[in-house]
CSV table of C-alpha atoms and ligand atoms in Angstrom, one decimal:
chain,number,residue,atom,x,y,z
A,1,UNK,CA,-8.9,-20.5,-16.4
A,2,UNK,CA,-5.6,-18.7,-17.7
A,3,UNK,CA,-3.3,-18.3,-15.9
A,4,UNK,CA,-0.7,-16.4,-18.3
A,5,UNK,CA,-0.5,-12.6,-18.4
A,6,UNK,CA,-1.8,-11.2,-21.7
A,7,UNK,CA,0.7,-8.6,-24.1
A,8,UNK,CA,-0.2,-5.4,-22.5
A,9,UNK,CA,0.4,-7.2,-19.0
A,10,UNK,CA,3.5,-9.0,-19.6
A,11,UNK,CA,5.0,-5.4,-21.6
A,12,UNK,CA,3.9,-3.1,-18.5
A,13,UNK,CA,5.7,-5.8,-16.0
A,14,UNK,CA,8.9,-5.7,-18.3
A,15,UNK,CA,9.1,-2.0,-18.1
A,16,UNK,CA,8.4,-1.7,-14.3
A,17,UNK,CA,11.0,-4.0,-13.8
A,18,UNK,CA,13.9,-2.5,-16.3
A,19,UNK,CA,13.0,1.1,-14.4
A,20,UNK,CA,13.3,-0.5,-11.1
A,21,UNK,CA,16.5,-2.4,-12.2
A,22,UNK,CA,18.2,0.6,-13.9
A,23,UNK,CA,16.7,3.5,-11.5
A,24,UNK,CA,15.9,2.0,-8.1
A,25,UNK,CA,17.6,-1.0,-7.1
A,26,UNK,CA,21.2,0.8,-7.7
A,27,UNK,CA,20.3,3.6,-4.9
A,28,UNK,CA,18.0,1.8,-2.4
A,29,UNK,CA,19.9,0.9,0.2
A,30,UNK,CA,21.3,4.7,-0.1
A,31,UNK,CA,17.7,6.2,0.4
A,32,UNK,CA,17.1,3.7,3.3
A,33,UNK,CA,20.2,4.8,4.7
A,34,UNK,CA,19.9,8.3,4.5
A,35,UNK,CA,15.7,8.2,4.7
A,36,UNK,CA,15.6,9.9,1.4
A,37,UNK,CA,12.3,10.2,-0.5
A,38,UNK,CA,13.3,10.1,-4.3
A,39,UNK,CA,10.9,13.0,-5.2
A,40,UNK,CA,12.8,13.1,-9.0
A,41,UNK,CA,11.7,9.4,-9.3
A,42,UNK,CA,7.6,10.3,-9.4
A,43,UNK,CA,8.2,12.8,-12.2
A,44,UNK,CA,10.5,9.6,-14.0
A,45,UNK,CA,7.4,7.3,-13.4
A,46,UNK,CA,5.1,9.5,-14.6
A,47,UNK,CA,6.2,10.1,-17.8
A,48,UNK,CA,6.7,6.6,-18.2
A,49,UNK,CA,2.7,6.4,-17.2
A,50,UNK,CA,3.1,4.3,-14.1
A,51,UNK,CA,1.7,6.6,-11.5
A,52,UNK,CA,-1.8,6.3,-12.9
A,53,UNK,CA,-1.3,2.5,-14.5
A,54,UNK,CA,-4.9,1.3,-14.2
A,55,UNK,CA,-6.4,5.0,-14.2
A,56,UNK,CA,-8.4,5.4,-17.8
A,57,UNK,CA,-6.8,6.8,-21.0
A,58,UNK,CA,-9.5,9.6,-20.7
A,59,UNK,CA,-8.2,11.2,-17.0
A,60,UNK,CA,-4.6,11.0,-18.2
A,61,UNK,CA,-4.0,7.1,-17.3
A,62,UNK,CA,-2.3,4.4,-18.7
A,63,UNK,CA,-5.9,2.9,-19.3
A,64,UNK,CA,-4.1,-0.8,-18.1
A,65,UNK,CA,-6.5,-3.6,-15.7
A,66,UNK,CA,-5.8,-3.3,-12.4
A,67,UNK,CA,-3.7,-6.4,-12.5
A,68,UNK,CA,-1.1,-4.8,-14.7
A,69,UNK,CA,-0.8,-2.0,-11.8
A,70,UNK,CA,-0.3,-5.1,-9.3
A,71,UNK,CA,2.2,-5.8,-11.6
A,72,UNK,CA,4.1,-2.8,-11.5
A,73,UNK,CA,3.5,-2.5,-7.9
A,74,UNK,CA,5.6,-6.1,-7.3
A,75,UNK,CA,8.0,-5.0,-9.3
A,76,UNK,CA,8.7,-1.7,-7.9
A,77,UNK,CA,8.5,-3.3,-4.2
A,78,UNK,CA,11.2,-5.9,-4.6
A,79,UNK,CA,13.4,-2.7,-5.9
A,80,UNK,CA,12.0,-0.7,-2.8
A,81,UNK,CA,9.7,-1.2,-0.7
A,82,UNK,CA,9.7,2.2,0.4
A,83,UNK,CA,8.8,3.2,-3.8
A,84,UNK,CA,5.8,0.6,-3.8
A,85,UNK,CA,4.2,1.9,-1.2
A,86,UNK,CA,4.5,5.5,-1.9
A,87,UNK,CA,3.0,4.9,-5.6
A,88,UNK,CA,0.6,2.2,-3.8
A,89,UNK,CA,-0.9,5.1,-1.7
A,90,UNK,CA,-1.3,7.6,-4.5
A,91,UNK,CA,-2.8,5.0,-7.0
A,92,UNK,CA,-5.0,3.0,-4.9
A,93,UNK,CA,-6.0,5.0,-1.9
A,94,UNK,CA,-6.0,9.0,-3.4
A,95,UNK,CA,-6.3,8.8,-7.2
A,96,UNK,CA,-9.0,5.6,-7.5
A,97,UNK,CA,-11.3,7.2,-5.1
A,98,UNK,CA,-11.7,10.1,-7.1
A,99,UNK,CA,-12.1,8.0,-10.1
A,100,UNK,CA,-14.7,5.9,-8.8
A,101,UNK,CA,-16.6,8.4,-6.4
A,102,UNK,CA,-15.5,12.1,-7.8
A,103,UNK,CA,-18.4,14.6,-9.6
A,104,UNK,CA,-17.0,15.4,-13.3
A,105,UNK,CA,-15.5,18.5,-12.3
A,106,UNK,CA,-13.3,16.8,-9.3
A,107,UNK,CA,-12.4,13.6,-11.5
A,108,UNK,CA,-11.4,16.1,-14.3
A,109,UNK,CA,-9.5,18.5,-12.8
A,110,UNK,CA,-7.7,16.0,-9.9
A,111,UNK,CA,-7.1,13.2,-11.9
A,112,UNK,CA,-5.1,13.9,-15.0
A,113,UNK,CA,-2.1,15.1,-12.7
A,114,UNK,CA,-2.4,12.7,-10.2
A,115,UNK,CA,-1.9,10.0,-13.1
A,116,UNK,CA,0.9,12.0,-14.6
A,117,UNK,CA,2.6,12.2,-11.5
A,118,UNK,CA,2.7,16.0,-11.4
A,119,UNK,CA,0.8,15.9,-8.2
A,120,UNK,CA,1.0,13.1,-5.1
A,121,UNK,CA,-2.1,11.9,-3.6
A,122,UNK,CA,-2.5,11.2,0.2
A,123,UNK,CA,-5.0,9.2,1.9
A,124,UNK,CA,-5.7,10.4,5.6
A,125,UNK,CA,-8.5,8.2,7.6
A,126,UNK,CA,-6.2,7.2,11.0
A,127,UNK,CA,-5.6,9.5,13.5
A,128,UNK,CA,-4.1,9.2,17.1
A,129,UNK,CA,-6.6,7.6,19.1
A,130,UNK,CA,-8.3,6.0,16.1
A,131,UNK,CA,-6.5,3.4,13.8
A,132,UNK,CA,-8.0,0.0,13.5
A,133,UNK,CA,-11.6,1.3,14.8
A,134,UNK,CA,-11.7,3.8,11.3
A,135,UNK,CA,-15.1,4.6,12.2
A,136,UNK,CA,-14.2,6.2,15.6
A,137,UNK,CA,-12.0,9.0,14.1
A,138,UNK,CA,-12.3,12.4,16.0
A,139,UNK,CA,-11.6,15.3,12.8
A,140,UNK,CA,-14.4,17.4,12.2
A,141,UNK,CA,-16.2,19.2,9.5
A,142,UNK,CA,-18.5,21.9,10.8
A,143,UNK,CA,-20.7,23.5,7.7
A,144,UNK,CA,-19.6,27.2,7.2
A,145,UNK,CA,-22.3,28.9,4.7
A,146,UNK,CA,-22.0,26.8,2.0
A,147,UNK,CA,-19.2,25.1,2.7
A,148,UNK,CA,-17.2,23.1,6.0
A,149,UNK,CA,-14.4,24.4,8.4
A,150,UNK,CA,-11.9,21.1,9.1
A,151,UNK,CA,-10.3,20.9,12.6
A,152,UNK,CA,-8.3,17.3,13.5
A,153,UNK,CA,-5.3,15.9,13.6
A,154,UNK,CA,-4.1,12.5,11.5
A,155,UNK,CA,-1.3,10.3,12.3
A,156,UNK,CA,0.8,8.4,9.9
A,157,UNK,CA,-0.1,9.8,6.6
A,158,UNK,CA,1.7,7.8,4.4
A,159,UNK,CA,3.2,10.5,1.2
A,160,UNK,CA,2.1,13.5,3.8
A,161,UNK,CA,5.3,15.9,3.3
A,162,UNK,CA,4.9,15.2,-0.6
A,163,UNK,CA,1.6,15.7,-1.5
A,164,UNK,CA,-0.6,17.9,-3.0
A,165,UNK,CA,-4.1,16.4,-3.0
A,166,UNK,CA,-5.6,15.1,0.5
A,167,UNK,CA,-8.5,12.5,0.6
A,168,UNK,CA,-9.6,13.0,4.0
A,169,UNK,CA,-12.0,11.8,6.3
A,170,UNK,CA,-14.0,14.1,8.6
A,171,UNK,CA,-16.7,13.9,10.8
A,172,UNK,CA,-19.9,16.1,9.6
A,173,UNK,CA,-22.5,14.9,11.8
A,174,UNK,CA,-21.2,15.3,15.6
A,175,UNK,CA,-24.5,13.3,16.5
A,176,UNK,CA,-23.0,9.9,15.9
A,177,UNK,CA,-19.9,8.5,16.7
A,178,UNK,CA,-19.4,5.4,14.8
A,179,UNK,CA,-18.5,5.5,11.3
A,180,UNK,CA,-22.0,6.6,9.9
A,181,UNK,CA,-21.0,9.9,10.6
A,182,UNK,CA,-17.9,10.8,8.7
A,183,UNK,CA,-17.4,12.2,5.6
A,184,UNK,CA,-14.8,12.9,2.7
A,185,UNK,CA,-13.1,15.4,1.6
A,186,UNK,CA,-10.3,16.5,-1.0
A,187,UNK,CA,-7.6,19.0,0.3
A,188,UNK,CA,-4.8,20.7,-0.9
A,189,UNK,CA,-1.4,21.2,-0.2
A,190,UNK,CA,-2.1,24.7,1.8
A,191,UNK,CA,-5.0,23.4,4.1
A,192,UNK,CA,-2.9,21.1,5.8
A,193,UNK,CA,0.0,21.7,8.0
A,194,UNK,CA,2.9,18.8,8.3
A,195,UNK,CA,3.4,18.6,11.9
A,196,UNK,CA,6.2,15.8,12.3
A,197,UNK,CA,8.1,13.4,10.0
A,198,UNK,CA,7.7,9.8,11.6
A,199,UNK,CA,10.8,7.5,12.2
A,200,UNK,CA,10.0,4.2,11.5
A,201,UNK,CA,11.4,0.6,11.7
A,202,UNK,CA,11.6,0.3,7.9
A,203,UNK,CA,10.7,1.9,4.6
A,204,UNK,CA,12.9,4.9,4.9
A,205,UNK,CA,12.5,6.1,1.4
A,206,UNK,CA,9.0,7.1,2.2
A,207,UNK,CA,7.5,9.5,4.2
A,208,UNK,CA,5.1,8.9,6.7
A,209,UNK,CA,3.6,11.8,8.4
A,210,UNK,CA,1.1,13.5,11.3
A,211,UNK,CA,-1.1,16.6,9.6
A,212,UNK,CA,-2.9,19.6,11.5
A,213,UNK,CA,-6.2,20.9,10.3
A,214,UNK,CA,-6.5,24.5,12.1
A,215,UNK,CA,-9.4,25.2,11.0
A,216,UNK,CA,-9.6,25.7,7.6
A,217,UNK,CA,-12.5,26.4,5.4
A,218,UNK,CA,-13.2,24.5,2.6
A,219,UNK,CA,-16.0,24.8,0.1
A,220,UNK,CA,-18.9,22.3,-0.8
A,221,UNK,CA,-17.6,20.8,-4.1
A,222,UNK,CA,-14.6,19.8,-1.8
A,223,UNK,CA,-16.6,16.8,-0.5
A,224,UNK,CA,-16.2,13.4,-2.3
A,225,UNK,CA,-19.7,11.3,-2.8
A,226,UNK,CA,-22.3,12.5,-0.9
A,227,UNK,CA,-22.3,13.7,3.3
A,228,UNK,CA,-21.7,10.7,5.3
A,229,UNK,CA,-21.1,8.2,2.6
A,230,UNK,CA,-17.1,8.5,3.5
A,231,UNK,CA,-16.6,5.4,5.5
A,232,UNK,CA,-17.9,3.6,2.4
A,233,UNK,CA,-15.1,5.8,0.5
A,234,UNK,CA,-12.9,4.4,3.2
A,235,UNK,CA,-13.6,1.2,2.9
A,236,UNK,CA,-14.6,0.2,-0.7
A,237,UNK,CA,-10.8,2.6,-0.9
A,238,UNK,CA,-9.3,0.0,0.8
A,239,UNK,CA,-10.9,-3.1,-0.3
A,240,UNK,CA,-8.6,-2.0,-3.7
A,241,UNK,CA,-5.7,-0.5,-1.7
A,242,UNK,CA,-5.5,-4.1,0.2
A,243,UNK,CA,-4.8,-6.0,-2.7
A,244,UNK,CA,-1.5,-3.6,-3.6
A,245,UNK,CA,-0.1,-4.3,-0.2
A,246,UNK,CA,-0.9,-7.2,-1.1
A,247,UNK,CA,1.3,-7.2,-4.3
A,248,UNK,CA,4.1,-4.8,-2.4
A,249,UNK,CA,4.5,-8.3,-0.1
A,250,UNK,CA,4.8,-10.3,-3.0
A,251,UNK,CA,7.7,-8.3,-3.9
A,252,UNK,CA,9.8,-7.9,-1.2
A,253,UNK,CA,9.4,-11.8,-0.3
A,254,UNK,CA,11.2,-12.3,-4.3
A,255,UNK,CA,13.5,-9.9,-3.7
A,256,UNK,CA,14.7,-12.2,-0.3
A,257,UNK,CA,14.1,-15.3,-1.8
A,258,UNK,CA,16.6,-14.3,-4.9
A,259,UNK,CA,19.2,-13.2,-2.7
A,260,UNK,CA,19.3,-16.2,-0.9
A,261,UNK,CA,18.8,-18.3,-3.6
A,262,UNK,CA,22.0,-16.5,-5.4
A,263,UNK,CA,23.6,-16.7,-2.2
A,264,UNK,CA,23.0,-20.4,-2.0
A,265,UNK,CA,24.6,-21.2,-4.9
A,266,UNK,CA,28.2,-19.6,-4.6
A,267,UNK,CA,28.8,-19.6,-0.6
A,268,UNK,CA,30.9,-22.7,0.2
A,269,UNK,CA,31.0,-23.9,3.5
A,270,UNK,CA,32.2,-27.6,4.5
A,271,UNK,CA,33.4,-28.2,1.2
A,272,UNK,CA,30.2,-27.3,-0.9
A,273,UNK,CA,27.8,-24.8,-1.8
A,274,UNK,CA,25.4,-24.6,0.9
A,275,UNK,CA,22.7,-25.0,-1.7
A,276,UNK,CA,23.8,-28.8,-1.8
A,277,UNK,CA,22.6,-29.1,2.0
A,278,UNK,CA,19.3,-30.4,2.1
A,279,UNK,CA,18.2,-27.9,4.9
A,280,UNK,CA,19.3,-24.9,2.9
A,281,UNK,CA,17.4,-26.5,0.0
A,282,UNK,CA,14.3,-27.3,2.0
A,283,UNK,CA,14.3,-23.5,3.2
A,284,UNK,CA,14.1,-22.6,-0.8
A,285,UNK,CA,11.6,-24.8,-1.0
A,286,UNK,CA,9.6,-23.6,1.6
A,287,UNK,CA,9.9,-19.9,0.4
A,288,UNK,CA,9.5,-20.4,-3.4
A,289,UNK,CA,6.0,-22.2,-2.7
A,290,UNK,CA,4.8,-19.5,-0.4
A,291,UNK,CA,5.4,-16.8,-2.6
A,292,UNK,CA,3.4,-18.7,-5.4
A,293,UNK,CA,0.8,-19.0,-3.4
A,294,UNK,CA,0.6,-15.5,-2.3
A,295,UNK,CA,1.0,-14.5,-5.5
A,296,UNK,CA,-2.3,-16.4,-6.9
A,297,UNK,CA,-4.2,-15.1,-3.8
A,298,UNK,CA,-3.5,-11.5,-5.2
A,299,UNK,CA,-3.4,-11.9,-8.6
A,300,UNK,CA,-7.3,-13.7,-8.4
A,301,UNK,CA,-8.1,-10.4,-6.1
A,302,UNK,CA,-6.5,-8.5,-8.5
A,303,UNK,CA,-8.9,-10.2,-11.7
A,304,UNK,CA,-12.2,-9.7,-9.3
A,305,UNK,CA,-11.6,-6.4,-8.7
A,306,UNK,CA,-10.8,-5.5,-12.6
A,307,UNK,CA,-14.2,-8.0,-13.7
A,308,UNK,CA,-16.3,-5.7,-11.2
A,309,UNK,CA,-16.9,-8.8,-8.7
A,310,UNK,CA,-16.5,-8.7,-4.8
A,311,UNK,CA,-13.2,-8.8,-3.8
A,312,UNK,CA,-13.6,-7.7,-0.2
A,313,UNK,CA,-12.7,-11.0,1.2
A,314,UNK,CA,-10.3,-12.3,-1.4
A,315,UNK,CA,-8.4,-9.1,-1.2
A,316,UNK,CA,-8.2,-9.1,2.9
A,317,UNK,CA,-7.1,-12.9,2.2
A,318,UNK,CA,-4.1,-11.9,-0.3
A,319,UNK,CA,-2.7,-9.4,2.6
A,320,UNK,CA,-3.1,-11.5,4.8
A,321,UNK,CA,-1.3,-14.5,3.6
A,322,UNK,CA,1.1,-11.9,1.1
A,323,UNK,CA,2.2,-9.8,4.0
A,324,UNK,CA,2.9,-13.4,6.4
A,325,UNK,CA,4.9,-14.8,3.5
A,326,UNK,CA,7.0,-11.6,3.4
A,327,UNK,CA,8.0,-11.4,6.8
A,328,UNK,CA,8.6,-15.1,7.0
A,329,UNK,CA,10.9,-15.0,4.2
A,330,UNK,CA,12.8,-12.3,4.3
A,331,UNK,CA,13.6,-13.2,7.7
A,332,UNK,CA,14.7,-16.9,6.4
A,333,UNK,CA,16.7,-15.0,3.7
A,334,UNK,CA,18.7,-13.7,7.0
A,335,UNK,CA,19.2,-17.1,7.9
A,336,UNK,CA,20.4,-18.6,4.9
A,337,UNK,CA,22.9,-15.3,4.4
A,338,UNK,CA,24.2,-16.0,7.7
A,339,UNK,CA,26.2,-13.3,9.7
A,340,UNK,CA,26.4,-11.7,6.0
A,341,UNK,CA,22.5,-11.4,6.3
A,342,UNK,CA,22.6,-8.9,9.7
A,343,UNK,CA,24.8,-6.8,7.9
A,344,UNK,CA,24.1,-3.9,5.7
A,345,UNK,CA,26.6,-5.2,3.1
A,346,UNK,CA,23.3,-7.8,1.7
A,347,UNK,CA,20.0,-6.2,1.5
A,348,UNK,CA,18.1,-8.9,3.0
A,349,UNK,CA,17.8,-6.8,6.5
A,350,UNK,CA,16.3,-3.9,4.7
A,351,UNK,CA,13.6,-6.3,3.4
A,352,UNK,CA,13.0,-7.5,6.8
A,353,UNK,CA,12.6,-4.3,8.3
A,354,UNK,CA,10.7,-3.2,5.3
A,355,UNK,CA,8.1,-6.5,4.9
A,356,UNK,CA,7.0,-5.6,8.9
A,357,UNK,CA,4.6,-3.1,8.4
A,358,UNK,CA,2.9,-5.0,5.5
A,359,UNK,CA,1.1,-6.9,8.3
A,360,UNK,CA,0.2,-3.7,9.6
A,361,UNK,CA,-0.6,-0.7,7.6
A,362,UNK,CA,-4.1,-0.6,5.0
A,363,UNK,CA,-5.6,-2.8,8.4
A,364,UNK,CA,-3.6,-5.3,10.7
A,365,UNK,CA,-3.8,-9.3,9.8
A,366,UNK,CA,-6.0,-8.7,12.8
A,367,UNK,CA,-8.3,-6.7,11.1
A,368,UNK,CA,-8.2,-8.8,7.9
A,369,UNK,CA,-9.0,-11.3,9.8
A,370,UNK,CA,-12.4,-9.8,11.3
A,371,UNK,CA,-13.2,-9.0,7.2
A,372,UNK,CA,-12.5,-12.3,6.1
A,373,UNK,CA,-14.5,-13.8,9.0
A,374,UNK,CA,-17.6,-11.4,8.4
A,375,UNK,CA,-17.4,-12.3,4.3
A,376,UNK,CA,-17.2,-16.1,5.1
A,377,UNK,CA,-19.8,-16.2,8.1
A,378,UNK,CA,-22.2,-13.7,5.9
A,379,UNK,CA,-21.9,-11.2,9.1
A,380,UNK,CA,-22.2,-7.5,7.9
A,381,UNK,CA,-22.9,-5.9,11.3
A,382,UNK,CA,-20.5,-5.1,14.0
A,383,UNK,CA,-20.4,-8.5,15.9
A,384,UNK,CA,-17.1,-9.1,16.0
A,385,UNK,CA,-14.4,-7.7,18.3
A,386,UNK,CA,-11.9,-5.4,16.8
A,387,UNK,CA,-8.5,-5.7,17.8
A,388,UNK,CA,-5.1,-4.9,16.4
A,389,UNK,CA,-4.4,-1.4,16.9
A,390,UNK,CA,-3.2,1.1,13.4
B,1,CAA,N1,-17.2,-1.5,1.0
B,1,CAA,C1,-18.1,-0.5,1.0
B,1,CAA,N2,-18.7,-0.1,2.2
B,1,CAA,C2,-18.3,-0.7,3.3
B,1,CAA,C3,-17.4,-1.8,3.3
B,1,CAA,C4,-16.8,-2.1,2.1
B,1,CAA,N3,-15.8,-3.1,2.0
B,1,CAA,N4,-17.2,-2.2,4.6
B,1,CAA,C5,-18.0,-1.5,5.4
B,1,CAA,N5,-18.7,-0.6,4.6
B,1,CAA,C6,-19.7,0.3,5.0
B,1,CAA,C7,-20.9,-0.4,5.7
B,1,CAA,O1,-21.8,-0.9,4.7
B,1,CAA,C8,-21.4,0.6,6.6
B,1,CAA,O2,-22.2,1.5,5.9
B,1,CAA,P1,-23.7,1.9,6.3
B,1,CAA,O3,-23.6,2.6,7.6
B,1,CAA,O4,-24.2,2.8,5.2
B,1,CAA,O5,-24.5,0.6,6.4
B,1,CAA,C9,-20.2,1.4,7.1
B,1,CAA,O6,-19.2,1.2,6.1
B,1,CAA,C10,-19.7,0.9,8.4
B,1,CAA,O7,-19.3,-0.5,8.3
B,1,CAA,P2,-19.0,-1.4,9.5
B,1,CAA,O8,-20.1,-1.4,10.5
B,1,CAA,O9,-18.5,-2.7,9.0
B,1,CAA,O10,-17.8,-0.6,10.2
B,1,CAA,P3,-16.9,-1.0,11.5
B,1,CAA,O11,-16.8,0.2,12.4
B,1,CAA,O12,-17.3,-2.3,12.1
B,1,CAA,O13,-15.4,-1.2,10.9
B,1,CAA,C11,-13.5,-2.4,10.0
B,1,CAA,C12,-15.0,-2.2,10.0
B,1,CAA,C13,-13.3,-3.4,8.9
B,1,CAA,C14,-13.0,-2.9,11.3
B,1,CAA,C15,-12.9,-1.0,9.6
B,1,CAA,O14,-12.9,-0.1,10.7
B,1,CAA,C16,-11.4,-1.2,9.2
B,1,CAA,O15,-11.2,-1.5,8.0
B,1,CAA,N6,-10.4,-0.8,10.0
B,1,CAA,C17,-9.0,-0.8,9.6
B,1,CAA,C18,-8.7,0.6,9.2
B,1,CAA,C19,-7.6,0.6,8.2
B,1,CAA,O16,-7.4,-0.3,7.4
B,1,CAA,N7,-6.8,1.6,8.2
B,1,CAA,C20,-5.7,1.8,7.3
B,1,CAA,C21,-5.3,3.2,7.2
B,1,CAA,S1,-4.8,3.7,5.6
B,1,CAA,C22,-3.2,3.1,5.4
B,1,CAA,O17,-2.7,2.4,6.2
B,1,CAA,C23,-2.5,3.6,4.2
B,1,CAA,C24,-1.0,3.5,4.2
B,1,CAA,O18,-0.4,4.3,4.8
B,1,CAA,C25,-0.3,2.4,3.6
């Protein structure tokens, strides 16, 4: 067992972390104030090959492991949540599907700009009355000749308003209505109408979203893997897409922890730093070993899913436990700030707000919790309740 990261690992960490330092960290809590999405940012990481970091050389990627994209992923979150998440969702839920389940024409002609950045990917399963049950989801797909005419409506489609590449779920067989019915598909920018921009508790430099389909014919080659195979899609998507929320966690919990830790050592209260009183020094304690730990939990999800082995539990595990550690520190990082930490002057609010929805989005803890307990107890069918609601 190694634990250090090799060249190529270490040298894509170093650069997402001098473009987060020099590009993101100086207007974030500008963008979360005025709930701007950076759109000149994803041409900037693109050219610097970290919107396709683990996509191969070959379809325009960086040709990097998957843990190298973790990597970048951390590093962008502690800068901005709202940035990890938006390159999160068109890595690992809109440009990987393609690459593992596209036909040659769909990988070749989607995939080089997704990686490049010149187009944003979208991943659109939940819909109103169907979040945590996936499987339920209403959106049809009717075959038209030889192709399918799309009617639905999906809710909270994170990089909607951005986008210009859809994978979307649909039902094509209106004779079931669990998940063995739904398929894939890969939209464009015109079949989809942006209804409303969300407002949400945190993560204001992305966009989140609710899409119409009126309607609107697509043909064949438009689906991705075969008819009803999308709810694997979905979920082998996800599996993947877990383990950077995972790593988005894992950021914003260092970002808290450093602030507090730098704020530690100069506030003076009593006649001493406060990092000379034992409870401030416990809390550092506390949070320093749970963001190691988190980070080993993704990082070995990260390594299973790059050696090709199953990381369907280990991955559920690292969100899990990532996105607890984040909310638990960053609001500790509030407590160790002090008055200074409810204020907008210290950042440590925004990661609060921010680390939230990391126990929510890509599946509630509740929902991790059902996957980790079906991988542990060797369950595969449906015998567990489903609660949490996306
Ligand atoms: N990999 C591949 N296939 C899988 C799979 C996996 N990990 N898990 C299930 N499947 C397959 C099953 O084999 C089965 O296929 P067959 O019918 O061919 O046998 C099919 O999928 C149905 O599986 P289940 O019976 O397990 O399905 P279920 O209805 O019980 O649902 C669930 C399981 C885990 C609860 C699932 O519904 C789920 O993950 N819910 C949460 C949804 C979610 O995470 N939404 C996130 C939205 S995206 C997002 O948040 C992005 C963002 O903005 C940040």
């Amino acid at each position: 067992m190694d634990f250090a990261l090799n060249d190529e690992q270490r040298g894509i960490q170093e650069l997402a972390r001098e473009v987060a330092e020099a590009e993101i960290v100086p207007h974030a809590a500008a963008w979360d104030r005025e709930h701007r999405f950076p759109v000149e940012l994803y041409a900037r990481l693109g050219e610097l090959g970290l919107m396709g970091v683990c996509v191969p050389e070959e379809l325009g990627g960086a040709g990097a492991d998957f843990l190298s994209y973790v990597l970048v992923l951390e590093e962008l979150s502690r800068a901005d949540a709202g940035v990890g998440v938006t390159v999160a969702v068109h890595t690992s839920a809109a440009t990987l599907p393609i690459v593992a389940f596209g036909s040659g024409e769909q990988r070749g002609r989607l995939v080089p700009p997704l990686a490049r950045g010149e187009l944003l990917g979208a991943f659109a399963l939940t819909e109103p009355e169907s979040g945590s049950d996936a499987g339920s989801l209403r959106t049809t797909a009717t075959r038209d000749g030889d192709g399918w005419v799309i009617d639905g409506t999906k809710q909270w489609i994170t990089n909607a308003s951005h986008a210009g590449l859809f994978v979307l779920f649909a039902r094509t067989d209106p004779t079931t209505t669990g998940a063995r019915g739904v398929s894939a598909f890969l939209l464009d920018r015109e079949h989809v109408e942006v209804v409303r921009e969300e407002e949400k508790l945190g993560l204001n430099s992305s966009s989140t979203a609710d899409i119409r389909l009126g309607g609107v014919y697509v043909p064949a080659d438009r689906m991705l893997h075969a008819e009803r195979k999308g709810f694997t899609v979905a979920m082998a998507t996800l599996d993947g897409g877990r383990i950077g929320i995972a790593a988005q966690a894992v950021g914003i919990a260092q970002a808290a922890y450093d602030t507090a830790r730098a704020y530690a050592l100069e506030r003076r209260q009593f006649g001493s730093r406060i990092a000379d009183f034992q409870a401030i020094q416990f809390t550092l304690a506390e949070m320093s070993t749970s963001i190691d730990a988190a980070r080993l939990l993704t990082y070995r999800a990260a390594w299973r899913k790059q050696a090709g082995l199953p990381h369907t539990t280990e991955g559920a595990k690292a969100k899990l436990f990532a996105s607890r550690v984040a909310v638990d520190v960053a609001r500790d990082a509030i407590q160790v700030l002090g008055g200074y930490g409810y204020t907008k002057e210290f950042p440590v609010e925004r990661y609060y707000r921010d680390a939230k929805v990391t126990e929510i989005y890509e599946g509630t803890s509740e929902i991790q919790r059902i996957v980790i307990a079906r991988g542990i107890l060797q369950q595969h069918e449906r015998t567990l309740p489903v609660v949490g609601a996306v």
